[in-house]
Amino acid sequence: MKADGTGRKIHSLIDKVYHRANLELAWKLVKQNGGSGGIDNVRIADFERVAAEELARLHQQLKQDVYRPIPVRRVNIPKRNKPTETRPLGIPAIRDRVCQQALKNRLEPIFELTFSDCSFGYRPGRSTHQAMRKIYREIMNGCEWVVDADLRDFFGNVQHERLIDMISERISDGRILRLIRQMLEAGYMENGVKFQTVSGTPQGGIVSPLFSNIYLTPFDRAMENKGYRLIRFADDWVVLCKSREEAVKVFADAKVALEALGLTLHPEKTRITHISADLNFSAIS
DNA sequence: CTACGTAACAC
RNA sequence: CUUGUGUUACGUAG
């Protein structure tokens, strides 16, 4: 183990994680089969025995470096605001979710230290409320022009090689890096047909939100280095500007920074506004 | 602070 | 077999 090996090995983190997943599954099972008679103790005991076996197998596979994630199950759900459009979820198997949780537990404390102060999405101790407060503070400082932007299919366009490069700046354990690569390249299953994944990190994966912040941190830094007042929540970000001219420049610079990551702006959800309309992360469009 | 549960919000 | 992360509020038990 190298510099990042100060923490526990990933397979030693599995136990706690699995306990949670175990209970969650047991509960689903009870709800499915129980119905009238309440909790069926026999079924839970039976389930927990199988779960314990699965856990032991997972430990063993990770220790011996023979663990392979299976393709995620893809299901398209309608978007909240627009019922016509759908969003592809990639749902990993329970066993793989357990593994991802253990991975996240290990990666998060390391990468939290590298994240920018302007990043508010999916981060412990940070909320939309805090992001809003920062926006209002900048408006009070005289920033009346708002660049309001969204990335086109961000989760689907994460480039595997770039992401792994970024992770390897802090993680030198080759086993962990191989594990991440396998998760990214596991592919997906839709209507019983297997597809390969050339890019993207599955929406529904436990590590995906963390990956999204790792992937966009170079963008955060690039914008900060230009002196822009960026506030980012996942793939949704705003820059507060003192003039319309500055706002126009933000677009050009953002485009360049995003291009390096293989990302483009969503044209319909990206615009410049003046603070006459109200502003928040939900009512952006 | 931990564990179980409910609800809401963001993406 | 509609997922995930994060935040917040509340209830119960330590």
PDB file of C-alpha atoms (C1' of nucleotides) in Angstrom:
ATOM      1  CA  MET A   1       0.000   0.000   0.000  1.00  0.00           C
ATOM      2  CA  LYS A   2       1.228   3.455  -0.903  1.00  0.00           C
ATOM      3  CA  ALA A   3       0.372   6.902   0.350  1.00  0.00           C
ATOM      4  CA  ASP A   4      -3.353   6.273   0.102  1.00  0.00           C
ATOM      5  CA  GLY A   5      -3.132   2.991   1.954  1.00  0.00           C
ATOM      6  CA  THR A   6      -3.449   4.613   5.338  1.00  0.00           C
ATOM      7  CA  GLY A   7      -7.089   3.591   5.530  1.00  0.00           C
ATOM      8  CA  ARG A   8      -8.418   0.111   5.812  1.00  0.00           C
ATOM      9  CA  LYS A   9      -8.408  -2.172   2.817  1.00  0.00           C
ATOM     10  CA  ILE A  10     -11.629  -2.109   0.909  1.00  0.00           C
ATOM     11  CA  HIS A  11     -12.716  -5.615   1.765  1.00  0.00           C
ATOM     12  CA  SER A  12     -12.482  -4.803   5.461  1.00  0.00           C
ATOM     13  CA  LEU A  13     -14.981  -1.999   4.959  1.00  0.00           C
ATOM     14  CA  ILE A  14     -17.578  -4.291   3.462  1.00  0.00           C
ATOM     15  CA  ASP A  15     -19.031  -5.707   6.691  1.00  0.00           C
ATOM     16  CA  LYS A  16     -20.675  -2.552   7.962  1.00  0.00           C
ATOM     17  CA  VAL A  17     -21.938  -1.622   4.548  1.00  0.00           C
ATOM     18  CA  TYR A  18     -23.377  -5.035   3.947  1.00  0.00           C
ATOM     19  CA  HIS A  19     -25.262  -4.930   7.208  1.00  0.00           C
ATOM     20  CA  ARG A  20     -27.238  -1.991   5.877  1.00  0.00           C
ATOM     21  CA  ALA A  21     -27.897  -3.531   2.461  1.00  0.00           C
ATOM     22  CA  ASN A  22     -28.862  -6.747   4.170  1.00  0.00           C
ATOM     23  CA  LEU A  23     -31.541  -5.079   6.277  1.00  0.00           C
ATOM     24  CA  GLU A  24     -32.785  -3.092   3.334  1.00  0.00           C
ATOM     25  CA  LEU A  25     -33.209  -6.210   1.244  1.00  0.00           C
ATOM     26  CA  ALA A  26     -34.779  -8.144   4.077  1.00  0.00           C
ATOM     27  CA  TRP A  27     -37.311  -5.364   4.452  1.00  0.00           C
ATOM     28  CA  LYS A  28     -38.145  -5.408   0.734  1.00  0.00           C
ATOM     29  CA  LEU A  29     -38.532  -9.153   0.880  1.00  0.00           C
ATOM     30  CA  VAL A  30     -40.892  -8.924   3.826  1.00  0.00           C
ATOM     31  CA  LYS A  31     -42.980  -6.259   2.118  1.00  0.00           C
ATOM     32  CA  GLN A  32     -43.188  -8.406  -0.991  1.00  0.00           C
ATOM     33  CA  ASN A  33     -44.185 -11.632   0.682  1.00  0.00           C
ATOM     34  CA  GLY A  34     -45.556 -10.532   4.047  1.00  0.00           C
ATOM     35  CA  GLY A  35     -48.682  -8.604   3.244  1.00  0.00           C
ATOM     36  CA  SER A  36     -51.158  -9.793   5.810  1.00  0.00           C
ATOM     37  CA  GLY A  37     -49.283 -11.818   8.399  1.00  0.00           C
ATOM     38  CA  GLY A  38     -46.640  -9.262   9.367  1.00  0.00           C
ATOM     39  CA  ILE A  39     -43.004 -10.243   9.553  1.00  0.00           C
ATOM     40  CA  ASP A  40     -42.038 -13.705   8.488  1.00  0.00           C
ATOM     41  CA  ASN A  41     -39.073 -14.546  10.715  1.00  0.00           C
ATOM     42  CA  VAL A  42     -38.253 -17.739   8.898  1.00  0.00           C
ATOM     43  CA  ARG A  43     -37.833 -15.938   5.611  1.00  0.00           C
ATOM     44  CA  ILE A  44     -35.626 -13.235   7.139  1.00  0.00           C
ATOM     45  CA  ALA A  45     -33.393 -15.811   8.818  1.00  0.00           C
ATOM     46  CA  ASP A  46     -33.174 -17.656   5.532  1.00  0.00           C
ATOM     47  CA  PHE A  47     -32.353 -14.489   3.705  1.00  0.00           C
ATOM     48  CA  GLU A  48     -29.701 -13.428   6.188  1.00  0.00           C
ATOM     49  CA  ARG A  49     -27.958 -16.760   5.860  1.00  0.00           C
ATOM     50  CA  VAL A  50     -27.772 -16.343   2.081  1.00  0.00           C
ATOM     51  CA  ALA A  51     -26.662 -12.752   2.556  1.00  0.00           C
ATOM     52  CA  ALA A  52     -23.858 -13.782   4.905  1.00  0.00           C
ATOM     53  CA  GLU A  53     -22.648 -16.295   2.344  1.00  0.00           C
ATOM     54  CA  GLU A  54     -22.730 -13.648  -0.353  1.00  0.00           C
ATOM     55  CA  LEU A  55     -20.762 -11.318   1.910  1.00  0.00           C
ATOM     56  CA  ALA A  56     -18.087 -13.925   2.549  1.00  0.00           C
ATOM     57  CA  ARG A  57     -17.821 -14.534  -1.186  1.00  0.00           C
ATOM     58  CA  LEU A  58     -17.471 -10.807  -1.842  1.00  0.00           C
ATOM     59  CA  HIS A  59     -14.701 -10.535   0.756  1.00  0.00           C
ATOM     60  CA  GLN A  60     -12.863 -13.390  -0.835  1.00  0.00           C
ATOM     61  CA  GLN A  61     -13.234 -12.073  -4.365  1.00  0.00           C
ATOM     62  CA  LEU A  62     -11.953  -8.639  -3.396  1.00  0.00           C
ATOM     63  CA  LYS A  63      -9.009 -10.051  -1.480  1.00  0.00           C
ATOM     64  CA  GLN A  64      -7.996 -12.222  -4.401  1.00  0.00           C
ATOM     65  CA  ASP A  65      -8.680  -9.480  -6.941  1.00  0.00           C
ATOM     66  CA  VAL A  66     -11.146 -11.639  -8.853  1.00  0.00           C
ATOM     67  CA  TYR A  67     -14.256  -9.580  -8.122  1.00  0.00           C
ATOM     68  CA  ARG A  68     -16.057  -8.444 -11.271  1.00  0.00           C
ATOM     69  CA  PRO A  69     -19.092  -6.137 -11.212  1.00  0.00           C
ATOM     70  CA  ILE A  70     -21.984  -7.306 -13.371  1.00  0.00           C
ATOM     71  CA  PRO A  71     -23.689  -4.962 -15.880  1.00  0.00           C
ATOM     72  CA  VAL A  72     -26.107  -2.470 -14.341  1.00  0.00           C
ATOM     73  CA  ARG A  73     -29.802  -2.829 -14.967  1.00  0.00           C
ATOM     74  CA  ARG A  74     -31.019   0.078 -17.064  1.00  0.00           C
ATOM     75  CA  VAL A  75     -34.493   1.431 -16.584  1.00  0.00           C
ATOM     76  CA  ASN A  76     -35.816   4.644 -18.084  1.00  0.00           C
ATOM     77  CA  ILE A  77     -37.898   6.809 -15.795  1.00  0.00           C
ATOM     78  CA  PRO A  78     -39.763   9.975 -16.795  1.00  0.00           C
ATOM     79  CA  LYS A  79     -38.197  13.227 -15.668  1.00  0.00           C
ATOM     80  CA  ARG A  80     -39.869  15.085 -12.878  1.00  0.00           C
ATOM     81  CA  ASN A  81     -40.664  18.279 -14.741  1.00  0.00           C
ATOM     82  CA  LYS A  82     -41.039  16.916 -18.250  1.00  0.00           C
ATOM     83  CA  PRO A  83     -43.054  13.674 -18.466  1.00  0.00           C
ATOM     84  CA  THR A  84     -42.196  13.292 -22.138  1.00  0.00           C
ATOM     85  CA  GLU A  85     -38.449  13.003 -21.575  1.00  0.00           C
ATOM     86  CA  THR A  86     -36.919  10.062 -19.773  1.00  0.00           C
ATOM     87  CA  ARG A  87     -33.746   9.636 -17.793  1.00  0.00           C
ATOM     88  CA  PRO A  88     -31.736   6.417 -17.895  1.00  0.00           C
ATOM     89  CA  LEU A  89     -31.039   4.915 -14.487  1.00  0.00           C
ATOM     90  CA  GLY A  90     -28.242   2.397 -14.168  1.00  0.00           C
ATOM     91  CA  ILE A  91     -28.932   0.206 -11.179  1.00  0.00           C
ATOM     92  CA  PRO A  92     -26.083  -1.994  -9.970  1.00  0.00           C
ATOM     93  CA  ALA A  93     -26.720  -5.396  -8.407  1.00  0.00           C
ATOM     94  CA  ILE A  94     -27.009  -5.383  -4.609  1.00  0.00           C
ATOM     95  CA  ARG A  95     -23.615  -7.028  -4.290  1.00  0.00           C
ATOM     96  CA  ASP A  96     -22.048  -4.350  -6.466  1.00  0.00           C
ATOM     97  CA  ARG A  97     -23.790  -1.596  -4.519  1.00  0.00           C
ATOM     98  CA  VAL A  98     -22.235  -2.958  -1.353  1.00  0.00           C
ATOM     99  CA  CYS A  99     -18.839  -2.834  -2.989  1.00  0.00           C
ATOM    100  CA  GLN A 100     -19.412   0.684  -4.285  1.00  0.00           C
ATOM    101  CA  GLN A 101     -20.450   1.890  -0.850  1.00  0.00           C
ATOM    102  CA  ALA A 102     -17.226   0.546   0.620  1.00  0.00           C
ATOM    103  CA  LEU A 103     -15.303   2.234  -2.184  1.00  0.00           C
ATOM    104  CA  LYS A 104     -17.072   5.531  -1.585  1.00  0.00           C
ATOM    105  CA  ASN A 105     -16.392   5.333   2.170  1.00  0.00           C
ATOM    106  CA  ARG A 106     -12.739   5.093   1.360  1.00  0.00           C
ATOM    107  CA  LEU A 107     -12.501   7.647  -1.460  1.00  0.00           C
ATOM    108  CA  GLU A 108     -14.743  10.379  -0.067  1.00  0.00           C
ATOM    109  CA  PRO A 109     -12.552  11.561   2.840  1.00  0.00           C
ATOM    110  CA  ILE A 110      -9.562  11.731   0.513  1.00  0.00           C
ATOM    111  CA  PHE A 111     -11.239  13.685  -2.274  1.00  0.00           C
ATOM    112  CA  GLU A 112     -13.286  15.947  -0.020  1.00  0.00           C
ATOM    113  CA  LEU A 113      -9.974  17.656   0.775  1.00  0.00           C
ATOM    114  CA  THR A 114      -9.391  18.418  -2.901  1.00  0.00           C
ATOM    115  CA  PHE A 115     -12.852  19.778  -3.733  1.00  0.00           C
ATOM    116  CA  SER A 116     -13.493  23.434  -4.363  1.00  0.00           C
ATOM    117  CA  ASP A 117     -15.393  25.663  -1.997  1.00  0.00           C
ATOM    118  CA  CYS A 118     -17.816  26.472  -4.823  1.00  0.00           C
ATOM    119  CA  SER A 119     -19.019  22.874  -5.156  1.00  0.00           C
ATOM    120  CA  PHE A 120     -22.191  22.107  -3.207  1.00  0.00           C
ATOM    121  CA  GLY A 121     -23.724  18.965  -4.715  1.00  0.00           C
ATOM    122  CA  TYR A 122     -23.624  15.547  -3.020  1.00  0.00           C
ATOM    123  CA  ARG A 123     -21.179  16.723  -0.386  1.00  0.00           C
ATOM    124  CA  PRO A 124     -21.334  16.009   3.342  1.00  0.00           C
ATOM    125  CA  GLY A 125     -22.117  19.116   5.360  1.00  0.00           C
ATOM    126  CA  ARG A 126     -23.221  21.139   2.326  1.00  0.00           C
ATOM    127  CA  SER A 127     -26.727  21.975   1.228  1.00  0.00           C
ATOM    128  CA  THR A 128     -28.629  23.848  -1.446  1.00  0.00           C
ATOM    129  CA  HIS A 129     -29.444  26.360   1.243  1.00  0.00           C
ATOM    130  CA  GLN A 130     -25.767  27.188   1.657  1.00  0.00           C
ATOM    131  CA  ALA A 131     -25.378  27.509  -2.106  1.00  0.00           C
ATOM    132  CA  MET A 132     -28.315  29.905  -2.201  1.00  0.00           C
ATOM    133  CA  ARG A 133     -26.824  31.984   0.591  1.00  0.00           C
ATOM    134  CA  LYS A 134     -23.591  32.305  -1.315  1.00  0.00           C
ATOM    135  CA  ILE A 135     -25.488  33.395  -4.424  1.00  0.00           C
ATOM    136  CA  TYR A 136     -27.395  36.050  -2.526  1.00  0.00           C
ATOM    137  CA  ARG A 137     -24.194  37.290  -0.915  1.00  0.00           C
ATOM    138  CA  GLU A 138     -22.639  37.799  -4.348  1.00  0.00           C
ATOM    139  CA  ILE A 139     -25.741  39.597  -5.553  1.00  0.00           C
ATOM    140  CA  MET A 140     -25.444  41.908  -2.560  1.00  0.00           C
ATOM    141  CA  ASN A 141     -21.833  42.542  -3.612  1.00  0.00           C
ATOM    142  CA  GLY A 142     -23.151  44.022  -6.837  1.00  0.00           C
ATOM    143  CA  CYS A 143     -23.247  40.987  -9.115  1.00  0.00           C
ATOM    144  CA  GLU A 144     -26.485  41.538 -10.956  1.00  0.00           C
ATOM    145  CA  TRP A 145     -25.834  39.376 -14.004  1.00  0.00           C
ATOM    146  CA  VAL A 146     -26.204  35.639 -13.698  1.00  0.00           C
ATOM    147  CA  VAL A 147     -24.824  32.993 -16.017  1.00  0.00           C
ATOM    148  CA  ASP A 148     -27.034  30.004 -15.475  1.00  0.00           C
ATOM    149  CA  ALA A 149     -25.874  26.772 -17.085  1.00  0.00           C
ATOM    150  CA  ASP A 150     -26.456  23.062 -17.318  1.00  0.00           C
ATOM    151  CA  LEU A 151     -24.307  20.369 -18.896  1.00  0.00           C
ATOM    152  CA  ARG A 152     -25.626  18.118 -21.634  1.00  0.00           C
ATOM    153  CA  ASP A 153     -25.996  14.522 -20.419  1.00  0.00           C
ATOM    154  CA  PHE A 154     -23.217  14.998 -17.903  1.00  0.00           C
ATOM    155  CA  PHE A 155     -23.332  11.563 -16.271  1.00  0.00           C
ATOM    156  CA  GLY A 156     -23.424   9.901 -19.666  1.00  0.00           C
ATOM    157  CA  ASN A 157     -20.437  11.840 -20.991  1.00  0.00           C
ATOM    158  CA  VAL A 158     -17.898  11.302 -18.215  1.00  0.00           C
ATOM    159  CA  GLN A 159     -14.753  10.035 -19.974  1.00  0.00           C
ATOM    160  CA  HIS A 160     -13.425   6.958 -18.211  1.00  0.00           C
ATOM    161  CA  GLU A 161      -9.755   7.598 -18.899  1.00  0.00           C
ATOM    162  CA  ARG A 162      -9.891  11.209 -17.743  1.00  0.00           C
ATOM    163  CA  LEU A 163     -11.735  10.236 -14.556  1.00  0.00           C
ATOM    164  CA  ILE A 164      -9.311   7.445 -13.711  1.00  0.00           C
ATOM    165  CA  ASP A 165      -6.397   9.793 -14.349  1.00  0.00           C
ATOM    166  CA  MET A 166      -7.874  12.259 -11.866  1.00  0.00           C
ATOM    167  CA  ILE A 167      -8.461   9.555  -9.272  1.00  0.00           C
ATOM    168  CA  SER A 168      -4.966   8.175  -9.691  1.00  0.00           C
ATOM    169  CA  GLU A 169      -3.559  11.562  -8.659  1.00  0.00           C
ATOM    170  CA  ARG A 170      -4.626  10.696  -5.117  1.00  0.00           C
ATOM    171  CA  ILE A 171      -5.028   6.920  -5.179  1.00  0.00           C
ATOM    172  CA  SER A 172      -2.014   4.798  -6.013  1.00  0.00           C
ATOM    173  CA  ASP A 173      -3.444   1.407  -5.049  1.00  0.00           C
ATOM    174  CA  GLY A 174      -3.666  -0.374  -8.379  1.00  0.00           C
ATOM    175  CA  ARG A 175      -6.295  -2.740  -7.068  1.00  0.00           C
ATOM    176  CA  ILE A 176      -8.629   0.144  -6.295  1.00  0.00           C
ATOM    177  CA  LEU A 177      -8.013   1.733  -9.690  1.00  0.00           C
ATOM    178  CA  ARG A 178      -8.701  -1.554 -11.458  1.00  0.00           C
ATOM    179  CA  LEU A 179     -11.884  -1.919  -9.443  1.00  0.00           C
ATOM    180  CA  ILE A 180     -13.052   1.537 -10.516  1.00  0.00           C
ATOM    181  CA  ARG A 181     -12.274   0.786 -14.147  1.00  0.00           C
ATOM    182  CA  GLN A 182     -14.272  -2.429 -13.944  1.00  0.00           C
ATOM    183  CA  MET A 183     -17.230  -0.594 -12.436  1.00  0.00           C
ATOM    184  CA  LEU A 184     -17.163   2.011 -15.196  1.00  0.00           C
ATOM    185  CA  GLU A 185     -16.818  -0.579 -17.946  1.00  0.00           C
ATOM    186  CA  ALA A 186     -19.315  -3.086 -16.591  1.00  0.00           C
ATOM    187  CA  GLY A 187     -21.843  -2.120 -19.264  1.00  0.00           C
ATOM    188  CA  TYR A 188     -25.594  -2.206 -18.891  1.00  0.00           C
ATOM    189  CA  MET A 189     -28.485  -4.558 -19.472  1.00  0.00           C
ATOM    190  CA  GLU A 190     -31.652  -3.306 -21.146  1.00  0.00           C
ATOM    191  CA  ASN A 191     -34.563  -5.579 -22.043  1.00  0.00           C
ATOM    192  CA  GLY A 192     -32.331  -8.589 -21.597  1.00  0.00           C
ATOM    193  CA  VAL A 193     -29.691  -7.337 -24.039  1.00  0.00           C
ATOM    194  CA  LYS A 194     -26.186  -6.451 -22.879  1.00  0.00           C
ATOM    195  CA  PHE A 195     -24.591  -3.210 -24.012  1.00  0.00           C
ATOM    196  CA  GLN A 196     -21.060  -1.982 -23.544  1.00  0.00           C
ATOM    197  CA  THR A 197     -20.328   1.328 -21.870  1.00  0.00           C
ATOM    198  CA  VAL A 198     -17.918   3.549 -23.755  1.00  0.00           C
ATOM    199  CA  SER A 199     -18.408   6.533 -21.492  1.00  0.00           C
ATOM    200  CA  GLY A 200     -20.390   7.712 -18.500  1.00  0.00           C
ATOM    201  CA  THR A 201     -20.959   6.691 -14.914  1.00  0.00           C
ATOM    202  CA  PRO A 202     -24.360   5.146 -14.131  1.00  0.00           C
ATOM    203  CA  GLN A 203     -27.058   7.354 -12.591  1.00  0.00           C
ATOM    204  CA  GLY A 204     -28.009   5.205  -9.658  1.00  0.00           C
ATOM    205  CA  GLY A 205     -24.512   4.054  -8.858  1.00  0.00           C
ATOM    206  CA  ILE A 206     -23.407   4.830  -5.337  1.00  0.00           C
ATOM    207  CA  VAL A 207     -20.021   6.249  -6.288  1.00  0.00           C
ATOM    208  CA  SER A 208     -21.337   8.213  -9.287  1.00  0.00           C
ATOM    209  CA  PRO A 209     -22.135  11.417  -7.360  1.00  0.00           C
ATOM    210  CA  LEU A 210     -18.636  11.370  -5.883  1.00  0.00           C
ATOM    211  CA  PHE A 211     -17.163  10.714  -9.317  1.00  0.00           C
ATOM    212  CA  SER A 212     -19.114  13.682 -10.682  1.00  0.00           C
ATOM    213  CA  ASN A 213     -17.467  16.007  -8.178  1.00  0.00           C
ATOM    214  CA  ILE A 214     -14.010  14.595  -8.856  1.00  0.00           C
ATOM    215  CA  TYR A 215     -14.544  14.984 -12.590  1.00  0.00           C
ATOM    216  CA  LEU A 216     -15.715  18.594 -12.431  1.00  0.00           C
ATOM    217  CA  THR A 217     -13.128  19.837  -9.923  1.00  0.00           C
ATOM    218  CA  PRO A 218     -10.719  20.864 -12.740  1.00  0.00           C
ATOM    219  CA  PHE A 219     -13.587  22.938 -14.140  1.00  0.00           C
ATOM    220  CA  ASP A 220     -14.147  24.550 -10.722  1.00  0.00           C
ATOM    221  CA  ARG A 221     -10.465  25.435 -10.486  1.00  0.00           C
ATOM    222  CA  ALA A 222     -10.279  26.748 -14.041  1.00  0.00           C
ATOM    223  CA  MET A 223     -13.196  29.100 -13.440  1.00  0.00           C
ATOM    224  CA  GLU A 224     -11.887  30.209 -10.056  1.00  0.00           C
ATOM    225  CA  ASN A 225      -8.467  30.937 -11.519  1.00  0.00           C
ATOM    226  CA  LYS A 226     -10.133  33.303 -13.972  1.00  0.00           C
ATOM    227  CA  GLY A 227     -11.620  35.111 -10.996  1.00  0.00           C
ATOM    228  CA  TYR A 228     -15.222  34.068 -11.660  1.00  0.00           C
ATOM    229  CA  ARG A 229     -17.692  33.646  -8.804  1.00  0.00           C
ATOM    230  CA  LEU A 230     -18.849  30.111  -9.494  1.00  0.00           C
ATOM    231  CA  ILE A 231     -21.415  28.138  -7.522  1.00  0.00           C
ATOM    232  CA  ARG A 232     -21.895  24.557  -8.713  1.00  0.00           C
ATOM    233  CA  PHE A 233     -24.423  21.909  -7.764  1.00  0.00           C
ATOM    234  CA  ALA A 234     -23.654  18.701  -9.675  1.00  0.00           C
ATOM    235  CA  ASP A 235     -23.896  19.550 -13.388  1.00  0.00           C
ATOM    236  CA  ASP A 236     -25.874  22.686 -12.674  1.00  0.00           C
ATOM    237  CA  TRP A 237     -23.873  25.856 -12.125  1.00  0.00           C
ATOM    238  CA  VAL A 238     -24.139  29.632 -11.978  1.00  0.00           C
ATOM    239  CA  VAL A 239     -21.571  32.401 -12.225  1.00  0.00           C
ATOM    240  CA  LEU A 240     -22.353  35.807 -10.749  1.00  0.00           C
ATOM    241  CA  CYS A 241     -21.129  38.733 -12.858  1.00  0.00           C
ATOM    242  CA  LYS A 242     -20.908  42.491 -12.469  1.00  0.00           C
ATOM    243  CA  SER A 243     -21.743  43.164 -16.127  1.00  0.00           C
ATOM    244  CA  ARG A 244     -23.274  41.545 -19.152  1.00  0.00           C
ATOM    245  CA  GLU A 245     -19.886  41.688 -20.863  1.00  0.00           C
ATOM    246  CA  GLU A 246     -18.336  39.596 -18.108  1.00  0.00           C
ATOM    247  CA  ALA A 247     -21.190  37.111 -18.403  1.00  0.00           C
ATOM    248  CA  VAL A 248     -20.551  36.696 -22.107  1.00  0.00           C
ATOM    249  CA  LYS A 249     -16.881  36.020 -21.415  1.00  0.00           C
ATOM    250  CA  VAL A 250     -17.820  33.375 -18.865  1.00  0.00           C
ATOM    251  CA  PHE A 251     -19.470  31.351 -21.614  1.00  0.00           C
ATOM    252  CA  ALA A 252     -16.377  31.331 -23.777  1.00  0.00           C
ATOM    253  CA  ASP A 253     -14.093  30.354 -20.908  1.00  0.00           C
ATOM    254  CA  ALA A 254     -16.484  27.717 -19.593  1.00  0.00           C
ATOM    255  CA  LYS A 255     -16.761  26.191 -23.036  1.00  0.00           C
ATOM    256  CA  VAL A 256     -12.991  25.788 -23.239  1.00  0.00           C
ATOM    257  CA  ALA A 257     -12.701  24.314 -19.739  1.00  0.00           C
ATOM    258  CA  LEU A 258     -15.536  21.881 -20.416  1.00  0.00           C
ATOM    259  CA  GLU A 259     -14.227  20.864 -23.819  1.00  0.00           C
ATOM    260  CA  ALA A 260     -11.116  19.496 -22.135  1.00  0.00           C
ATOM    261  CA  LEU A 261     -13.433  17.190 -20.176  1.00  0.00           C
ATOM    262  CA  GLY A 262     -15.441  16.093 -23.209  1.00  0.00           C
ATOM    263  CA  LEU A 263     -18.460  18.070 -22.014  1.00  0.00           C
ATOM    264  CA  THR A 264     -20.746  20.614 -23.654  1.00  0.00           C
ATOM    265  CA  LEU A 265     -23.332  23.052 -22.366  1.00  0.00           C
ATOM    266  CA  HIS A 266     -27.008  22.263 -22.659  1.00  0.00           C
ATOM    267  CA  PRO A 267     -28.141  25.013 -25.044  1.00  0.00           C
ATOM    268  CA  GLU A 268     -31.738  25.253 -23.846  1.00  0.00           C
ATOM    269  CA  LYS A 269     -30.943  25.302 -20.148  1.00  0.00           C
ATOM    270  CA  THR A 270     -28.071  27.746 -20.425  1.00  0.00           C
ATOM    271  CA  ARG A 271     -28.571  31.485 -20.437  1.00  0.00           C
ATOM    272  CA  ILE A 272     -27.727  34.889 -19.049  1.00  0.00           C
ATOM    273  CA  THR A 273     -30.282  36.574 -16.830  1.00  0.00           C
ATOM    274  CA  HIS A 274     -30.517  39.772 -14.862  1.00  0.00           C
ATOM    275  CA  ILE A 275     -31.687  39.544 -11.256  1.00  0.00           C
ATOM    276  CA  SER A 276     -35.231  40.576 -12.047  1.00  0.00           C
ATOM    277  CA  ALA A 277     -36.455  37.020 -12.140  1.00  0.00           C
ATOM    278  CA  ASP A 278     -35.978  35.002  -8.968  1.00  0.00           C
ATOM    279  CA  LEU A 279     -33.209  32.503  -8.900  1.00  0.00           C
ATOM    280  CA  ASN A 280     -32.658  29.110  -7.391  1.00  0.00           C
ATOM    281  CA  PHE A 281     -31.477  25.671  -8.416  1.00  0.00           C
ATOM    282  CA  SER A 282     -34.960  24.335  -8.964  1.00  0.00           C
ATOM    283  CA  ALA A 283     -36.561  27.244 -10.807  1.00  0.00           C
ATOM    284  CA  ILE A 284     -33.742  27.752 -13.259  1.00  0.00           C
ATOM    285  CA  SER A 285     -35.638  26.851 -16.411  1.00  0.00           C
TER     286      SER A 285
ATOM    287  C1'  DC B   1     -22.472  10.562  18.200  1.00  0.00           C
ATOM    288  C1'  DT B   2     -25.015   5.672  16.799  1.00  0.00           C
ATOM    289  C1'  DA B   3     -29.232   2.716  15.287  1.00  0.00           C
ATOM    290  C1'  DC B   4     -34.466   2.232  13.316  1.00  0.00           C
ATOM    291  C1'  DG B   5     -38.481   4.896  11.084  1.00  0.00           C
ATOM    292  C1'  DT B   6     -41.392   9.081   8.512  1.00  0.00           C
ATOM    293  C1'  DA B   7     -41.494  13.358   5.383  1.00  0.00           C
ATOM    294  C1'  DA B   8     -39.594  17.149   2.201  1.00  0.00           C
ATOM    295  C1'  DC B   9     -35.968  19.343  -1.093  1.00  0.00           C
ATOM    296  C1'  DA B  10     -31.758  19.393  -4.642  1.00  0.00           C
ATOM    297  C1'  DC B  11     -29.293  16.845  -8.676  1.00  0.00           C
TER     298       DC B  11
ATOM    299  C1'   C C   1     -37.572  -5.840  -9.046  1.00  0.00           C
ATOM    300  C1'   U C   2     -38.406   3.237  -9.777  1.00  0.00           C
ATOM    301  C1'   U C   3     -32.232   3.836  -8.420  1.00  0.00           C
ATOM    302  C1'   G C   4     -28.658   6.793  -6.128  1.00  0.00           C
ATOM    303  C1'   U C   5     -26.049  10.614  -3.267  1.00  0.00           C
ATOM    304  C1'   G C   6     -26.427  14.779  -0.247  1.00  0.00           C
ATOM    305  C1'   U C   7     -29.135  18.139   2.843  1.00  0.00           C
ATOM    306  C1'   U C   8     -33.088  19.368   6.209  1.00  0.00           C
ATOM    307  C1'   A C   9     -37.124  18.542   9.694  1.00  0.00           C
ATOM    308  C1'   C C  10     -39.492  15.189  12.895  1.00  0.00           C
ATOM    309  C1'   G C  11     -40.560  10.457  15.893  1.00  0.00           C
ATOM    310  C1'   U C  12     -38.428   6.252  18.925  1.00  0.00           C
ATOM    311  C1'   A C  13     -34.292   3.898  21.482  1.00  0.00           C
ATOM    312  C1'   G C  14     -29.312   4.034  23.486  1.00  0.00           C
TER     313        G C  14
END
